[in-house]
Amino acid sequence: MEVDLHKLKVNDPFLGQYQQLVRDVVIPYQWDALNDRIAEAEPSHAIENFRIAAGQQAGEFYGMVFQDSDVAKWLEAVAWSLCQKPDAELEKTADEVIELIAAAQCEDGYLNTYFTVKAPGERWTNLAECHELYCAGHLIEAGVAFFQATSKRRLLEVVCRLADHIDSVFGPDGNQLHGYPGHPEIELALMRLYDVTQEPRYMALANYFVEQRGTQPHFYDIEYEKRGKTSFWNTYGPAWMVMDKPYSQAHLPLAEQTTAVGHAVRFVYLMAGVAHLARLSKNEGKRQDCLRLWKNMVQRQLYITGGIGSQSSGEAFSSDYDLPNDTVYAESCASIGLMMFARRMLELEADSQYADVMERALYNTVLGGMALDGKHFFYVNPLEVQPKALKFNHIYDHVKPVRQRWFGCACCPPNIARLLTSLGHYIYTPREEALYINLYVGNQAEIPVGEKTLRLRISGDYPWQEQVKIVIESPSALNHTLALRLPDWCEGAQLTLNGAPVTQDIRQGYLHIQHLWQEGDTLMLTLPMPVRRVYGNPLVRHQAGQVALQRGPLVYCLEQADNGEALHNLLLPRDARFTVFEGKGLFAHKMLIQAPGYRKHAENADAQKLWSYDHPLATPHSQTLTFIPWFSWANRGEGEMRIWVREAE
Amino acid sequence: MEVDLHKLKVNDPFLGQYQQLVRDVVIPYQWDALNDRIAEAEPSHAIENFRIAAGQQAGEFYGMVFQDSDVAKWLEAVAWSLCQKPDAELEKTADEVIELIAAAQCEDGYLNTYFTVKAPGERWTNLAECHELYCAGHLIEAGVAFFQATSKRRLLEVVCRLADHIDSVFGPDGNQLHGYPGHPEIELALMRLYDVTQEPRYMALANYFVEQRGTQPHFYDIEYEKRGKTSFWNTYGPAWMVMDKPYSQAHLPLAEQTTAVGHAVRFVYLMAGVAHLARLSKNEGKRQDCLRLWKNMVQRQLYITGGIGSQSSGEAFSSDYDLPNDTVYAESCASIGLMMFARRMLELEADSQYADVMERALYNTVLGGMALDGKHFFYVNPLEVQPKALKFNHIYDHVKPVRQRWFGCACCPPNIARLLTSLGHYIYTPREEALYINLYVGNQAEIPVGEKTLRLRISGDYPWQEQVKIVIESPSALNHTLALRLPDWCEGAQLTLNGAPVTQDIRQGYLHIQHLWQEGDTLMLTLPMPVRRVYGNPLVRHQAGQVALQRGPLVYCLEQADNGEALHNLLLPRDARFTVFEGKGLFAHKMLIQAPGYRKHAENADAQKLWSYDHPLATPHSQTLTFIPWFSWANRGEGEMRIWVREAE
């Protein structure tokens, strides 16, 4: 079901720029980072670790236990980037890295620089805490991607040997380990490996990992006892990662889990793998698990920005309707994982709700995770920031008021890079009955339909303009159905085919048009983009009395740079009319919103008491409120920011 | 300036009950706790530690490094209680404890069970972390109190020997330590000891501790190096208590400190000592330090409940105007310390603002710290609680939805007990020019005025009723000024003397009446107590758009038991009229408030999406809102609570 990225060229005026930024800035910058050539960033040592493991250099392992995965994610981003734009020099660098990885692989197929260099006797003794299968998963993903991108089998063979080794170590036999990863990732990686190799052992192994998860006696406890109760992470107390089983979704077998819990990235990585597995294994139980847990997540625990993980402790979900705006975690990687999960759900079910969430995550948290210069990144994505308070109140220790350069734990930047370069995988879901168009990203694609090929081009200026044009470019006529997503934020969508209105056959959020497509056939989809007021579910206390603005898929926010300090004193009247206009400078080609509002103003409030009786200190003064797309916040230095704004009746 | 508690009988219908509760329930219960006779509570071991230190029993030290202070605070509560109501059996028990303490004292006067039993070689090697001077301070306070209460010198002599020992260890000489306590307390204790002994060395030592604080080279670093960089507390990283100098107000000399910072209890304990010292040493610099830091605290960092310490991390202040309602710490002990600081400020300055804060702390956070059964206590006092969220979001780990029994770190319960039993110290400030009446607690007192004695009785039903009656009971006439505090929450106070209106001579918030007082002279003070709406300073984002209710000194709140779930959906109209009425059952003799309001209601919100476009899901339904005095919340099991309520224009 995966679109071949050689046959899909993103030429979107908006996201195309991001892809270019990844190619021109992020990938070279991250390559420098992996090689410790960025003076002001924390050292990575990731390439060095491979050299040491390969015996090419002396030294000690340095970095996180999952440092290898940064290299794998970088390679995956390179692979997808090469599909978009061949680059001989970059490919040569990647080939060299792949040779290095191959050299670091052990005789038996094992591959992990931490254990090979630092603790060779401790292989597979601490799955709960040590990310061994997680790193393997990322390497497998890189191997699959590099094969798909270049047809070169070198890394694919390395990771097949790795997967074969893992398959020999894990399984139901008496001499095998009955474990599964503390940090899921390998499940989805094995499914991707199965996609390209069709080796049934890989799907069976993914299935084994999923089905072992959360069973009793608990594997985490067994291995913990076996290794003499040593513990790797003590952040929240001794062996907390072993003890806190919901943290890694290992408290119960998946079939008994009812809510999205624990570390948000782990949850969505796991579920992406399960959805892939459910589809290919045609397993109704696992499909139900996906539907049930998806529903809990999006109906009770999702931010309007497509962020998940409402608390810093454990980078985790908290509970239904608990969605604080300022202490939220909403890791960039979690929204990337959410897109991966959503994409697999779309492959499982032709229902636009999954694409709605995917789009929301992409255009808000994922884009917002990277600065417009491609060199600064958010790990945590708050919906409200008061910089003055961040410095002193430790509930905000995880929140940064501006994007940072490379992190010590650098999962997010390379993850954003691989997501943006592989965007083509998210635009379409080709199914037998129809080609589903999920995202209106400008692109030109060739998609197999039976024996034939459908060529089409999507253009427009999404998400800023309402018109999307889809032109058929297949030289020979082809009978097929196109299914166009009608976004959840959109009312009154209109479609014409060659200028004539199309009868709206809408199923599960997609508008279906069956047609004998000829070269030059032109669909014009109009998605009205008035500014929408968004109101939170009354059970969410953090949004009570407040409103958020959305236009198209973009959530907007107030920033201090436009609106002054104390954003909590700004009110948007219920009946305020909005002006939508193109910004300047940093906001050129971006649509901004203004509305007449007011500020509860207090002359010299700083000299007043903390409270007053009977009459408010503050009187309202008229003020024009300026909203910018939230993904573009914090590109003008430190300042307050707020998505949910008080509404005056 | 201290009123003799033998000559002051609290007979207040409201607070008198609390005093009785302390006598009848808290003191015996805490005695059981100190002796580990309460099965369901965490063990204390505090008495046991003294027995072991005294060589009367074998065993190991157990408990916090400051466990001794629990015994000292209990003894202090007993002392004040004996003033109110002699109790031969209790006094005998106390005498035995005092003998035990005396037996645990070392030859040289040193007295601390942790170091004596567990680490005798480490005395005075870790002032930053180990509470040695803090425990000494509490023992000194107990010694002073017991002497004042019973005229028995036994414990006073013990603590004088202890103070003398400390005086020999600390000071400017080359062979002395130039240190000061990580946890202030001894400063105020030494000033109290000076009050009863008039020994100038004790004031000089307090002065030394205050003036050494925060100087460079930093004593914490010096002793840290000297002891080989060992660390006692690693909660927030190695030796954090040494490194984080603002935590214990040791980052700068006091004269250079501009804001209330760090651990809130330490701050107010320190400042209580400094205010006492500033007055008796007539030191203008220290007086200015008190005024400046008081002002920052009450104008920028004080909760409406008289709580201080807006964050759990470090049980500390955060920054100006950062006053979250749900993640707040607001430790009961901090509000007790705030009362102690305020009382010293009143002795320093005849200004009612200090009494206003003292009253606010007393009637809200301090009373709220103890359940109406006298057996359950809050350590943390939030202004908003959502029990469902507490369990899963770790920003609430410190918050309990209901009061708990004795704690592992049991500072608050005995502190509440000693505060309530010594309430008489806070009611009056006798000054040469006038007798200042700070609190309208019902009592009968004899207060020296020059060579004579002024006898008076205050009665009424404060804080529920508006009338306060003050009757002079001195048998012989006496010319003096009474200065009656006009509370900040009160407008239109009226005063009559023997039925005739009194000309209002108001200075710094006190109404002064000079008169030749005769037996039977009767002052009737009327303090109108309409329900007041309180509005937060516009710089406090956590109160924006919300209102709190106060009647008299009492802050009110909504509880789920009366108003249902999702209190954030309740709105109080700007023009709603209030009904004040006496409650029933638990609320008998307490005034409750009702008002017509409404609820933003959503049928079946749980089945709806997390957000909706353009029109709110919730429509308003009329609902009567019932407010209870906040100090009495959480006496009906677990439920939501909220002080700041949304106001509808």
XYZ file of C-alpha atoms in Angstrom, chain A residues 298-304 310-311 313 318-319 321-324 327 360 384 386 388-389 392-396 488-489 532-541 543-545 550 568-569 574 600 602 605-618 646 649, chain B residues 298-304 310-311 313 318-319 321-324 327 360 384 386 388-389 392-396 488-489 532-541 543-545 550 568-569 574 600 602 605-618 646 649:
128
model
C -8.393 11.150 20.209
C -11.606 11.555 22.169
C -10.057 12.151 25.578
C -6.330 12.817 25.427
C -5.464 14.724 22.260
C -4.524 18.380 22.100
C -5.977 20.623 19.426
C -0.034 15.845 28.786
C 2.704 15.528 31.396
C 6.864 12.969 34.122
C -2.120 11.439 32.124
C -5.877 10.818 32.199
C -9.721 15.237 29.777
C -6.595 16.276 31.660
C -5.053 18.612 29.092
C -3.075 21.395 30.746
C 2.769 22.012 31.723
C -3.612 18.191 12.543
C 0.716 28.397 26.470
C 4.798 32.561 30.160
C 8.932 34.755 33.207
C 7.402 31.845 35.085
C 11.424 29.805 38.580
C 8.584 27.323 38.771
C 9.915 23.806 38.336
C 6.660 22.469 36.914
C 8.003 24.100 33.749
C -13.337 17.779 9.648
C -12.712 21.533 9.909
C -13.289 28.811 12.858
C -13.803 29.259 16.567
C -12.981 26.100 18.439
C -14.547 25.278 21.794
C -13.239 22.629 24.115
C -15.304 19.776 25.490
C -16.821 21.007 28.772
C -15.037 18.237 30.627
C -11.660 19.828 29.867
C -11.167 22.358 32.640
C -10.127 25.432 28.209
C -13.191 26.605 30.114
C -14.379 30.037 29.037
C -8.346 27.589 13.497
C -4.419 36.212 29.719
C -5.938 39.688 29.937
C -18.068 36.313 20.832
C -8.571 43.999 30.703
C -4.860 47.955 34.749
C -0.961 46.905 38.053
C 2.503 46.122 39.339
C 2.117 48.758 42.046
C -1.244 47.391 43.149
C -2.172 44.755 45.645
C -2.553 41.116 44.723
C -6.310 41.449 44.944
C -9.029 43.996 45.345
C -12.580 43.891 46.605
C -15.885 44.368 44.846
C -14.671 46.056 41.698
C -12.071 44.760 39.366
C -8.823 46.650 39.069
C -8.915 46.143 35.367
C -10.650 34.186 26.827
C -19.910 36.878 25.709
C 2.555 40.023 50.172
C 2.341 42.131 47.038
C 3.534 39.498 44.584
C 3.644 35.999 46.053
C 0.828 35.544 48.567
C -2.276 33.476 47.986
C -5.676 34.811 48.999
C 3.641 28.331 44.868
C 5.567 25.223 43.869
C 9.802 21.585 44.024
C 8.482 30.699 42.463
C 8.310 34.211 41.032
C 2.599 36.854 40.201
C 3.092 33.120 39.577
C 0.266 31.741 41.706
C -1.113 28.503 40.270
C -0.049 22.797 41.658
C -5.849 35.662 56.596
C -8.293 24.008 43.393
C -9.639 17.811 40.646
C -9.469 12.467 39.078
C -6.430 14.252 37.707
C -2.347 10.316 36.973
C -0.652 13.660 36.398
C 2.562 13.831 38.387
C 2.497 17.612 38.660
C 0.020 16.817 41.443
C -8.689 45.315 55.153
C -11.759 43.365 54.066
C -17.159 40.453 49.148
C -16.141 39.614 45.611
C -12.393 39.424 45.315
C -10.595 40.060 42.042
C -7.016 39.128 41.380
C -4.367 41.534 40.229
C -4.409 41.441 36.417
C -0.829 40.249 36.390
C -1.857 36.939 37.960
C -2.841 34.785 35.013
C -7.200 34.132 38.314
C -8.073 35.860 35.058
C -11.810 36.042 34.453
C -14.794 36.301 51.022
C -14.960 24.865 36.123
C -18.262 24.939 34.262
C -21.514 39.643 38.054
C -22.307 25.545 31.196
C -23.379 19.634 28.024
C -20.255 15.548 27.112
C -18.341 12.345 27.645
C -19.611 10.962 24.375
C -18.657 14.073 22.455
C -15.470 15.064 20.744
C -12.700 16.960 22.490
C -13.664 20.106 20.633
C -16.327 21.508 18.375
C -16.440 24.306 15.864
C -18.262 27.597 15.896
C -20.822 26.911 18.589
C -20.133 25.766 22.087
C -21.260 22.326 23.073
C -22.370 23.702 26.381
C -15.629 31.983 36.640
C -20.380 39.615 32.904
